[in-house]
Short mmCIF file of C-alpha atoms and ligand atoms in Angstrom, two decimals:
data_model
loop_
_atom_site.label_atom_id
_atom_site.label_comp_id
_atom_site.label_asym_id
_atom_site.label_seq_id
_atom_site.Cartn_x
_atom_site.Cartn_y
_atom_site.Cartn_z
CA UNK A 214 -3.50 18.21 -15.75
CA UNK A 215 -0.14 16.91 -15.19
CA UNK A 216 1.24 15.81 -18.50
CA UNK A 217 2.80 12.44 -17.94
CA UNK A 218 -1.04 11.66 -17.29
CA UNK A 219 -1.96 12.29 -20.80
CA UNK A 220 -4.19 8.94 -21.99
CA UNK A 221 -2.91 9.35 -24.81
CA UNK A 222 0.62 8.66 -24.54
CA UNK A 223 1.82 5.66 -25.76
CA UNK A 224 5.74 4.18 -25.24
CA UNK A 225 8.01 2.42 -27.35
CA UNK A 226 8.77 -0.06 -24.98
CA UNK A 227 5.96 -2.74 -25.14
CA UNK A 228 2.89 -2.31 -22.62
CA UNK A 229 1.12 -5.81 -22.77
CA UNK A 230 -3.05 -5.37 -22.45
CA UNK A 231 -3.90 -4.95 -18.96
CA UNK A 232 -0.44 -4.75 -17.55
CA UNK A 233 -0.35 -2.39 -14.29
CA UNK A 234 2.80 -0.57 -15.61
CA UNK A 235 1.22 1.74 -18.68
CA UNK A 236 3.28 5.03 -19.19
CA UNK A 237 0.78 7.05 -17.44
CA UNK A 238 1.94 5.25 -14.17
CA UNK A 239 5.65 5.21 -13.68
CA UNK A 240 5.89 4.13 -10.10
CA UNK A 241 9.63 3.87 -8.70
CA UNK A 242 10.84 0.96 -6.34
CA UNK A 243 13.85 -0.43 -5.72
CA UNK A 244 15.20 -3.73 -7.22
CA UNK A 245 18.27 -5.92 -8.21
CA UNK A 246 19.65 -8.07 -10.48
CA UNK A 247 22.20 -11.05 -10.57
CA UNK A 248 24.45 -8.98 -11.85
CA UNK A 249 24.14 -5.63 -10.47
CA UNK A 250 23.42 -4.22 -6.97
CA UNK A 251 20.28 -2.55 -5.60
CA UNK A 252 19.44 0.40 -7.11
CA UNK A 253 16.23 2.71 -8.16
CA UNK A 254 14.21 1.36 -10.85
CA UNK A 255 10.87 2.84 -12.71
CA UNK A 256 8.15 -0.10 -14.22
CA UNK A 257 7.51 0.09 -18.17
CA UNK A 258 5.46 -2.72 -18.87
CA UNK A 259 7.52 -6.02 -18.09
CA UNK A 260 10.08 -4.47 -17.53
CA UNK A 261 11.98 -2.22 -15.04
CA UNK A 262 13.94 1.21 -16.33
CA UNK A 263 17.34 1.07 -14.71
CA UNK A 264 17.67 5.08 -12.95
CA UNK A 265 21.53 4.87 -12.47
CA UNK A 266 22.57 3.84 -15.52
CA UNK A 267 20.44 6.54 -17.03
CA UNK A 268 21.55 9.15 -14.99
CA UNK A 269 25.72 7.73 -15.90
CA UNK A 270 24.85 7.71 -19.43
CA UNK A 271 23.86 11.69 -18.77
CA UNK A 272 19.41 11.45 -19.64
CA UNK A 273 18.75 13.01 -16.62
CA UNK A 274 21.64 16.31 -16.69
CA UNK A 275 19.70 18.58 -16.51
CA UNK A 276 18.90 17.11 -13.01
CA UNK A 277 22.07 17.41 -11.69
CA UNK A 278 21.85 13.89 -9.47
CA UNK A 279 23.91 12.47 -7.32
CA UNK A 280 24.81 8.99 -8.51
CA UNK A 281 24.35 7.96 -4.67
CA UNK A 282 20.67 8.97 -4.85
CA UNK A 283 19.54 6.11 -7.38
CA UNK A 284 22.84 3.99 -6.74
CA UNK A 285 20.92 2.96 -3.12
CA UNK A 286 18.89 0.13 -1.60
CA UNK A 287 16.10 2.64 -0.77
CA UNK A 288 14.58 5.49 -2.38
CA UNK A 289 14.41 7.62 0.77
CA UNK A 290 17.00 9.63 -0.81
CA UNK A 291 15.40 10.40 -4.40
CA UNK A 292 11.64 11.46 -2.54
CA UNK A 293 13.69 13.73 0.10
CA UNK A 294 14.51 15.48 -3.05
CA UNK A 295 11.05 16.84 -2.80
CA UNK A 296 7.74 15.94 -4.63
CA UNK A 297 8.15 18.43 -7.07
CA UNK A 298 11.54 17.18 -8.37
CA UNK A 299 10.37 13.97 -8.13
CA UNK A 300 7.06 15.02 -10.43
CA UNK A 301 9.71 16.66 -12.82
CA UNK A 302 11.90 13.47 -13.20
CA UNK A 303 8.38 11.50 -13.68
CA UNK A 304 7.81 13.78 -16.46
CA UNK A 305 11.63 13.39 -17.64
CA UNK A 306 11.11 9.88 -17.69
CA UNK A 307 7.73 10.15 -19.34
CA UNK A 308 9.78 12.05 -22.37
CA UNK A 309 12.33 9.20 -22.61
CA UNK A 310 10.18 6.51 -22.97
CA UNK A 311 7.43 8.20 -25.52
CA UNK A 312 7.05 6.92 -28.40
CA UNK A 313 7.57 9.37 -30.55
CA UNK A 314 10.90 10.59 -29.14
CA UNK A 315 13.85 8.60 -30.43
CA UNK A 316 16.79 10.08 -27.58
CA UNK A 317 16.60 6.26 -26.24
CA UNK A 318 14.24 4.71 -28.76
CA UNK A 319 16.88 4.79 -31.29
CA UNK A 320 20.05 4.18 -29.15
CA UNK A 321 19.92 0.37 -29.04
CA UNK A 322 23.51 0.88 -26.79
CA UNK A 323 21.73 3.07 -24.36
CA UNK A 324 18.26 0.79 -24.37
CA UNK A 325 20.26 -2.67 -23.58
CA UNK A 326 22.10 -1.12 -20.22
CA UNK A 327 18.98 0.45 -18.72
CA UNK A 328 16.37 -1.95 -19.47
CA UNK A 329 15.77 -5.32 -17.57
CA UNK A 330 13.05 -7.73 -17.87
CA UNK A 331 10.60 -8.58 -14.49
CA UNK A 332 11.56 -11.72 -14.31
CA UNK A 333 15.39 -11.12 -14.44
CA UNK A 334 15.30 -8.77 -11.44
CA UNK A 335 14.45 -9.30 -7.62
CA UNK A 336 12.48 -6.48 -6.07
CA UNK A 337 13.53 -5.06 -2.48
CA UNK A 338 11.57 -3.44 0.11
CA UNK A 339 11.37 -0.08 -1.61
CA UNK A 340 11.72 2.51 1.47
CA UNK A 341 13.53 2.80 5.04
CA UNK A 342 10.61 3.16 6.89
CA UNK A 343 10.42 5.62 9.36
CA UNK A 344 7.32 5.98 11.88
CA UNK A 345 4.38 3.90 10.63
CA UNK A 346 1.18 4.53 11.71
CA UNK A 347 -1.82 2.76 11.05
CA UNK A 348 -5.17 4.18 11.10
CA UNK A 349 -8.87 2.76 11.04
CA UNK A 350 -11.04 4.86 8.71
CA UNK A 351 -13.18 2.44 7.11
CA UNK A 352 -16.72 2.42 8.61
CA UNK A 353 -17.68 -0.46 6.82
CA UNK A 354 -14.79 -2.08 8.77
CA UNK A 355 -14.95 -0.78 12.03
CA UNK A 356 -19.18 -1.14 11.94
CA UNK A 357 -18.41 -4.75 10.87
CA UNK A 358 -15.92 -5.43 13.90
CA UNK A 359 -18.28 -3.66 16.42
CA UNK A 360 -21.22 -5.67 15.69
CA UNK A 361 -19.35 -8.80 15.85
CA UNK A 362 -17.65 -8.11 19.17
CA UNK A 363 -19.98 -4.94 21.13
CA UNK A 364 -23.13 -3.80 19.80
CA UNK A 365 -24.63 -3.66 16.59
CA UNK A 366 -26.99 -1.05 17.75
CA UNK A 367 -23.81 0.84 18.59
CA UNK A 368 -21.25 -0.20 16.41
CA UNK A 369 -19.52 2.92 15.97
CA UNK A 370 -17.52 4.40 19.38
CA UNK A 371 -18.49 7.99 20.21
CA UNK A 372 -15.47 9.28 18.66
CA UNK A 373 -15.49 7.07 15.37
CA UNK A 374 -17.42 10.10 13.27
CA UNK A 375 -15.31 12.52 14.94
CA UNK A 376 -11.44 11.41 14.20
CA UNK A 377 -9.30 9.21 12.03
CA UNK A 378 -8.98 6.86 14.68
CA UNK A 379 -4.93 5.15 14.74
CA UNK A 380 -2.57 3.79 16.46
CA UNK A 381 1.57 3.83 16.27
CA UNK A 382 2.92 0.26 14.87
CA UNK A 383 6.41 -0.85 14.22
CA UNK A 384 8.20 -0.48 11.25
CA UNK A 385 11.19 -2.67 11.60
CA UNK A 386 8.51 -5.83 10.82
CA UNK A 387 7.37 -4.49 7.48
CA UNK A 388 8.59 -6.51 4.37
CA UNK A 389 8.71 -6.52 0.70
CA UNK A 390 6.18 -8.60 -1.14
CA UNK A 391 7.35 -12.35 -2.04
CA UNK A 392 8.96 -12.42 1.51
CA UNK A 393 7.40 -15.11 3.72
CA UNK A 394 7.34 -15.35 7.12
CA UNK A 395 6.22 -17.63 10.44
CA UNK A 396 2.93 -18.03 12.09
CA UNK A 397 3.99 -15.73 15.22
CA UNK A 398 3.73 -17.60 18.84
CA UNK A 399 1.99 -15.66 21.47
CA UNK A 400 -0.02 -15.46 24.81
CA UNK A 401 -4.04 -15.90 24.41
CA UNK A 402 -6.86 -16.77 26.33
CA UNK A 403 -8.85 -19.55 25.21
CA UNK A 404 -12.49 -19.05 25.99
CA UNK A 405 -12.57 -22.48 28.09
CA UNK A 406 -9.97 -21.83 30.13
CA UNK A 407 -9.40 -19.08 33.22
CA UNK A 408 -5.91 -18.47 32.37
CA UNK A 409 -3.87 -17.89 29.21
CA UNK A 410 -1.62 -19.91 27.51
CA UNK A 411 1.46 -19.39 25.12
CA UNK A 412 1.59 -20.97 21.51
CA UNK A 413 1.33 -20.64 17.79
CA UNK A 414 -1.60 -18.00 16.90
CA UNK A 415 -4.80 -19.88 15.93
CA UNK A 416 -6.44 -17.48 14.45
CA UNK A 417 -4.51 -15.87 11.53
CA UNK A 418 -6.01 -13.03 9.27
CA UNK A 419 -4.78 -10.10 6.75
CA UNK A 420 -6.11 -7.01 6.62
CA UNK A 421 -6.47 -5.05 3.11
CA UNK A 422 -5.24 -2.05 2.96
CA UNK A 423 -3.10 0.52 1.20
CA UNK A 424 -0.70 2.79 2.58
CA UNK A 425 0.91 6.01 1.78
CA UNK A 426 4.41 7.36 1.86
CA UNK A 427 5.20 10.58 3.50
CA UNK A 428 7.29 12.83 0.54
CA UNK A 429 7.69 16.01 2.97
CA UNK A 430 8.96 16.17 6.44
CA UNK A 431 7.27 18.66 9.20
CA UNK A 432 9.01 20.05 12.10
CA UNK A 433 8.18 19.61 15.26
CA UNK A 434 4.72 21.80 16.43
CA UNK A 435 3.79 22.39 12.78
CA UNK A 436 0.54 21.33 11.68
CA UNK A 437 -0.92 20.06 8.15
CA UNK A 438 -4.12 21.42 6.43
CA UNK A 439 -6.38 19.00 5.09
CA UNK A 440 -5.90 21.51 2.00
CA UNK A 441 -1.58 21.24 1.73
CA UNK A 442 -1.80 17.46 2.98
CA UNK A 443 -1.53 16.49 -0.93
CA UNK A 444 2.13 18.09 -1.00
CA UNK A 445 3.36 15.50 1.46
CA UNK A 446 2.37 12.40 0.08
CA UNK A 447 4.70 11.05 -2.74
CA UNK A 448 2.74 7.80 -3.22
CA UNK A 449 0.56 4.78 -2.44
CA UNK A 450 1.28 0.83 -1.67
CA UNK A 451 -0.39 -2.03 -0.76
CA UNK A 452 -0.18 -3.25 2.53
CA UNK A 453 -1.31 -6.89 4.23
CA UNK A 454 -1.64 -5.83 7.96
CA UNK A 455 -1.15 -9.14 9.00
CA UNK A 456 -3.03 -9.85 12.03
CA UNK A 457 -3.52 -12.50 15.02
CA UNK A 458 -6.88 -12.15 15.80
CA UNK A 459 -6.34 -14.57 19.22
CA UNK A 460 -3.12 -12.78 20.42
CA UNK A 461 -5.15 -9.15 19.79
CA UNK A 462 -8.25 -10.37 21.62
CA UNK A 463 -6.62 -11.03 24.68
CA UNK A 464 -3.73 -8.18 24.84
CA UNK A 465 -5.30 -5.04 23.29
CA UNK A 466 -7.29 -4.21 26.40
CA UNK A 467 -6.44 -0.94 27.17
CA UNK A 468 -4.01 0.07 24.85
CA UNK A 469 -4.53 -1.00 21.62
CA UNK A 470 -2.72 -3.38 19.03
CA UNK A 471 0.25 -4.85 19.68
CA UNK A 472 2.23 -8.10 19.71
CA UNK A 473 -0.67 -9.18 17.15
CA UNK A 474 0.33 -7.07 14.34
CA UNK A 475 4.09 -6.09 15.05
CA UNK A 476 5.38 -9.60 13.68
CA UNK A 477 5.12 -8.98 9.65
CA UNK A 478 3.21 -6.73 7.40
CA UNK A 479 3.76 -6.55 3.86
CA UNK A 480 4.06 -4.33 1.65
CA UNK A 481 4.21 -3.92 -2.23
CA UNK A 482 7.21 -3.12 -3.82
CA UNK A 483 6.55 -0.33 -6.09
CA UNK A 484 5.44 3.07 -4.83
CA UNK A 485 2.78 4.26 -7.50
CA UNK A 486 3.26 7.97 -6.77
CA UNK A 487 0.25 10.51 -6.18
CA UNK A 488 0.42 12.49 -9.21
CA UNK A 489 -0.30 9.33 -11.38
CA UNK A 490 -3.25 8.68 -9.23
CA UNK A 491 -5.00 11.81 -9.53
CA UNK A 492 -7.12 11.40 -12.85
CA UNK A 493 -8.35 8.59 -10.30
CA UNK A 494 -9.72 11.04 -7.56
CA UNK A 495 -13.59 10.40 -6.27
CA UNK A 496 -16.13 11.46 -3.64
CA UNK A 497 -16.07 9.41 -0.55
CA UNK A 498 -18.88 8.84 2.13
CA UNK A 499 -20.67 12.06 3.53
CA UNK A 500 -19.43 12.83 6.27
CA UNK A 501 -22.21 13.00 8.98
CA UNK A 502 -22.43 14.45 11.73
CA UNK A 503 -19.65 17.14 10.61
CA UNK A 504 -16.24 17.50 11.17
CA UNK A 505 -14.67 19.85 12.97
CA UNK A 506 -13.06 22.47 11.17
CA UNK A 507 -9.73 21.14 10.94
CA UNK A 508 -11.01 18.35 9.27
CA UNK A 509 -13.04 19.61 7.09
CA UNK A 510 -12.04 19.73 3.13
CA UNK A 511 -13.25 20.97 0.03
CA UNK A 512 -13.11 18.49 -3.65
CA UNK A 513 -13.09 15.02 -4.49
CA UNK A 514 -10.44 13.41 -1.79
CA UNK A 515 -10.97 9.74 -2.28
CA UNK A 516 -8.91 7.47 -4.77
CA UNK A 517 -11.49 5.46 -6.95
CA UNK A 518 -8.68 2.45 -6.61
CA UNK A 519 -10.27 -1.51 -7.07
CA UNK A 520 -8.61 -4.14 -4.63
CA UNK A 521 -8.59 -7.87 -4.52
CA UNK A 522 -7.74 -10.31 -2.13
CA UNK A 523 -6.49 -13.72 -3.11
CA UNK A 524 -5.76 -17.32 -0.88
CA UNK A 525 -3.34 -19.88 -2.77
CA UNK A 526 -2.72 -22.95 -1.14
CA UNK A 527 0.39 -24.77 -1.13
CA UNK A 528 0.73 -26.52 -4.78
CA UNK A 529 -3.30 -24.85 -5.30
CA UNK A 530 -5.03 -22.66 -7.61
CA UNK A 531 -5.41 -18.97 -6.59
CA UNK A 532 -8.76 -17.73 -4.80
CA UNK A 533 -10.25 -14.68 -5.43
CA UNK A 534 -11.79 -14.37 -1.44
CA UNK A 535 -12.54 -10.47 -1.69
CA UNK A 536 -13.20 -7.17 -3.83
CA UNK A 537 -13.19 -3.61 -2.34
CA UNK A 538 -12.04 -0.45 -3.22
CA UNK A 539 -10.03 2.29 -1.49
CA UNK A 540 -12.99 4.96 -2.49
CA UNK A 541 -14.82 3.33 0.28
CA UNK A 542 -12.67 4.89 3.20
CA UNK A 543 -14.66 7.63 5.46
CA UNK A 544 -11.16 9.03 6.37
CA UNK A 545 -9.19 10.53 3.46
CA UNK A 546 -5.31 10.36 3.11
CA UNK A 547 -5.88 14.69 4.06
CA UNK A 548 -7.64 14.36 6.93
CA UNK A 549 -5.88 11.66 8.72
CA UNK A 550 -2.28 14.08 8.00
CA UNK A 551 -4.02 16.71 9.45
CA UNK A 552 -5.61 15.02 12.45
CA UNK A 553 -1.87 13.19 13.10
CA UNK A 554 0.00 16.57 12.73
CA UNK A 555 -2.74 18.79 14.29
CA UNK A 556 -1.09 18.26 17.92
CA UNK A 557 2.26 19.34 16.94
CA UNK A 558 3.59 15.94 16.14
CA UNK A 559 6.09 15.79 13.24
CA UNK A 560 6.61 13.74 10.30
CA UNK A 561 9.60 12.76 7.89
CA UNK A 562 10.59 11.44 4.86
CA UNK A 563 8.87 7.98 4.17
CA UNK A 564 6.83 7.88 6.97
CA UNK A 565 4.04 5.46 6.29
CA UNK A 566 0.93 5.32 6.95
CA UNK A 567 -1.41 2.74 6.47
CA UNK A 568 -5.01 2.90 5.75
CA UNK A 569 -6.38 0.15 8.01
CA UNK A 570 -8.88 -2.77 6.89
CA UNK A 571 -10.87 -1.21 3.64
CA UNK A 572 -14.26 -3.31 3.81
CA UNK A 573 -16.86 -1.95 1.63
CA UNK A 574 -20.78 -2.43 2.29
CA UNK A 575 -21.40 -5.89 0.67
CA UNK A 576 -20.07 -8.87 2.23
CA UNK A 577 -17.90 -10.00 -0.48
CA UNK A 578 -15.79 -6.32 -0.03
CA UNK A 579 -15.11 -7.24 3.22
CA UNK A 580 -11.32 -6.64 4.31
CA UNK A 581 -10.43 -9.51 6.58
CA UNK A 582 -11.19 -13.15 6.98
CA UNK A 583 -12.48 -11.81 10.48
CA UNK A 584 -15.45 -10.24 8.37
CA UNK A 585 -15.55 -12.72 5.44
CA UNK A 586 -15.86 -15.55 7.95
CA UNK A 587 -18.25 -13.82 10.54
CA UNK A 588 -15.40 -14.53 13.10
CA UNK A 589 -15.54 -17.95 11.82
CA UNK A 590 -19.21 -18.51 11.57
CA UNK A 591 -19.63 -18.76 7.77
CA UNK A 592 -16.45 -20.59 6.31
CA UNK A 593 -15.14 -19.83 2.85
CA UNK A 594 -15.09 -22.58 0.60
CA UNK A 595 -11.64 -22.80 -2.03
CA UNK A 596 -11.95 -23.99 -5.24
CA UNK A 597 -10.07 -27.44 -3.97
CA UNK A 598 -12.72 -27.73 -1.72
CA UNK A 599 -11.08 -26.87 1.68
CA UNK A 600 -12.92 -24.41 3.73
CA UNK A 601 -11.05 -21.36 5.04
CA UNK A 602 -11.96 -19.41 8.70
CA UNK A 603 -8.37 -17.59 8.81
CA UNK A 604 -5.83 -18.44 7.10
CA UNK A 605 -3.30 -21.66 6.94
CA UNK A 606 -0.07 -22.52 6.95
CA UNK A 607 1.38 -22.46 3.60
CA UNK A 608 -1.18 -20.41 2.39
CA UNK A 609 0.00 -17.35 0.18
CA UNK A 610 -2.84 -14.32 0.27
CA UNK A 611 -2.20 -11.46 -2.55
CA UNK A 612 -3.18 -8.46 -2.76
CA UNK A 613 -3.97 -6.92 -6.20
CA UNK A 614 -5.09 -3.08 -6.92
CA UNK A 615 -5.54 -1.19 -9.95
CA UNK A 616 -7.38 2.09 -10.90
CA UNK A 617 -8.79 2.58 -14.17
CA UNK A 618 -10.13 5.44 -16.48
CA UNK A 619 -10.48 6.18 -20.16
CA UNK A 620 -8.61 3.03 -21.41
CA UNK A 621 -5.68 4.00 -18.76
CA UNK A 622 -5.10 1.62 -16.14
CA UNK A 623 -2.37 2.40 -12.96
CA UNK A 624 -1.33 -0.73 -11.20
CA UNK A 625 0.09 -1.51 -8.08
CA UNK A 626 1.35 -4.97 -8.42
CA UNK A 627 1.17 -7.07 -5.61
CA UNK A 628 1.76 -7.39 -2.17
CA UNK A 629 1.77 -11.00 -1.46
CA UNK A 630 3.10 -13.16 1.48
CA UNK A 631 2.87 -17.10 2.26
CA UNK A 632 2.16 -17.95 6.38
CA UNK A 633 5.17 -20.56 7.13
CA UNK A 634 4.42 -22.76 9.84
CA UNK A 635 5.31 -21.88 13.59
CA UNK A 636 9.07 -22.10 14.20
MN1 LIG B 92 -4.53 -2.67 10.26
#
């Protein structure tokens, strides 16, 4: 077991009931202050443990970091370092903040500088994303999507059982929680009319999913065992694959997404790393018919992690719309590394990749208001009464996750964006 996992570790620094930032999780992201530039921070609680000033004030010597690595708007620089240096500064930082260790406890100097409270400090996209790829591995979802739109005798395409079906997306689009953006214009075809038009999307939608971050680069023609794929992912997010279900209708013919999901995605800021999510490891779907060998893997390879989808709108009360879990993906985080590096193609330092839609079986885990609303047969009614098909302007939609275990719980935080109107 990896020791910064212990349950029973408690911290001196105050860990309110139910708060996603215990001392078993320790995710890093990056975040700011009035005062002080970006930098790399770890969550304790409400708070956020300040990784420069640590390292200035000599707690991490043994180390032998570079100022510049935490001293930096993103932390591509502290996961190049390698996921086992990364693991060892977790467990450095685990040390510091135990309870029964007074090294910072008892310096009331040392404690002031490095620790700020949540609400004093802004938090920034957390990584320079590389290549991000988004994949499509929950059957749930994609049997969902192909009864609405093909068959529901056939739901499933030939090669759904077979491969982690995914496509490349853009990374330049993706943005830190709390960032809002505008309703994205583009060509559709309504359904009355022979030729398309060119306007605000009218059919908005998220998509639920969680993404990982790649911790170990490849070269070029190397491949990835579903066994070794563990050693390049540092950690998890939430994502919000925002999607225009009208543009995508009309352009994805033959190529797949594109000007429908390119506009925003967001992400949430702190990067809850793979070692703290372990304890949290569960079986997934059989796989049936079987794999082929390259896919195959041996263990528990799912994440047991609950998700929640929320609609606010403007000046309204929060909406719980949806409840799923990541432990329903067919795909696992090892098999869709080795099916994207088993033709040679490499990957590099904070890579993401992106889960696509996680719908469970019942129809209140479904991942999109595509599936919620039946492609907008059965509304959703809000709690002020107004009946959601996609989503509004000025709505904000959330996404919450958590695992929990044995009294521990490992939080994400949110991802959360609010639709602006068309510009
Ligand atoms: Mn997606």
């Amino acid at each position: 077991m990896i020791e910064a996992n212990d349950p029973s570790l408690k911290s001196w620094v105050e860990v309110p009931k139910g708060s996603d930032f215990p001392i078993q999780n320790l995710p890093f992201g990056i975040f700011k202050t009035q005062s002080s530039n970006a930098r790399v921070g770890v969550a304790i609680g409400n708070q956020v443990l300040d990784l420069l000033i640590l390292n200035k004030l000599g707690f991490f010597d043994d180390f032998k970091i570079h100022d510049s690595v935490f001293n930096n708007p993103y932390l591509n620089d502290l996961i190049a370092l390698g996921k086992p240096f990364c693991g060892a500064l977790r467990q450095r930082i685990s040390k510091l903040l135990n309870i029964n260790n007074p090294e910072l406890r008892d310096n009331k100097n040392a404690r002031l500088k490095v620790l700020n409270f949540s609400y004093n400090v802004q938090m920034q996209m957390p990584i320079k994303v590389g290549d991000y790829t988004d994949f499509y591995s929950s059957m749930d979802h994609a049997t969902n999507v192909g009864t609405m739109f093909r068959d529901p005798a056939n739901a499933l395409l030939p090669n759904w059982k077979h491969l982690p079906v995914g496509y490349h997306g853009r990374a330049s689009s993706i943005i830190v929680s709390d960032t809002p953006f505008h309703r994205p214009k583009g060509q559709t075809k309504p359904a009355d009319s022979d030729l398309p038009i060119f306007g605000p999307s009218k059919l908005m939608d998220f998509e639920l999913e969680v993404a990982f971050v790649i911790g170990k680069e490849t070269k070029l023609g190397e491949t990835i065992s579903t066994e070794e794929a563990s050693n390049y992912i540092f950690g998890l997010a939430l994502f919000n694959d925002w999607s225009a279900r009208d543009i995508q209708t009309w352009e994805y013919v033959p190529l797949g997404p594109f000007l429908a999901k390119n506009f925003a995605s967001t992400i949430s800021p702190w990067i809850v790393t793979l070692d703290a999510l372990e304890p949290f490891r569960t079986a997934g779907y059989k796989q049936e018919p079987k794999v082929l060998p390259y896919l195959k893997y041996k263990g528990e390879k799912n994440i047991d992690i609950q998700l929640e989808v929320f609609i606010q709108p403007e000046n309204g009360e929060d909406n719980l719309i949806c409840k799923s879990n990541y432990k329903f993906m067919y795909w696992t985080m090892e098999q869709q590394l080795a099916h994207h590096t088993s033709n040679g193609c490499n990957i590099n330092i904070c890579d993401l990749m992106a889960s696509g839609t996680i719908s469970g079986p019942t129809p209140d885990s479904y991942g999109s208001m595509l599936e919620l609303s039946w492609k907008g047969t059965k509304p959703i009614t809000l709690k002020d009464g107004s009946e959601r098909k996609f989503i509004n302007d000025n709505d904000t939609v959330t996404i919450r996750g958590f695992s929990e275990k044995h009294g521990v719980r490992i939080g994400f935080g949110e991802a959360k964006g609010k639709l602006l109107k068309s510009l």
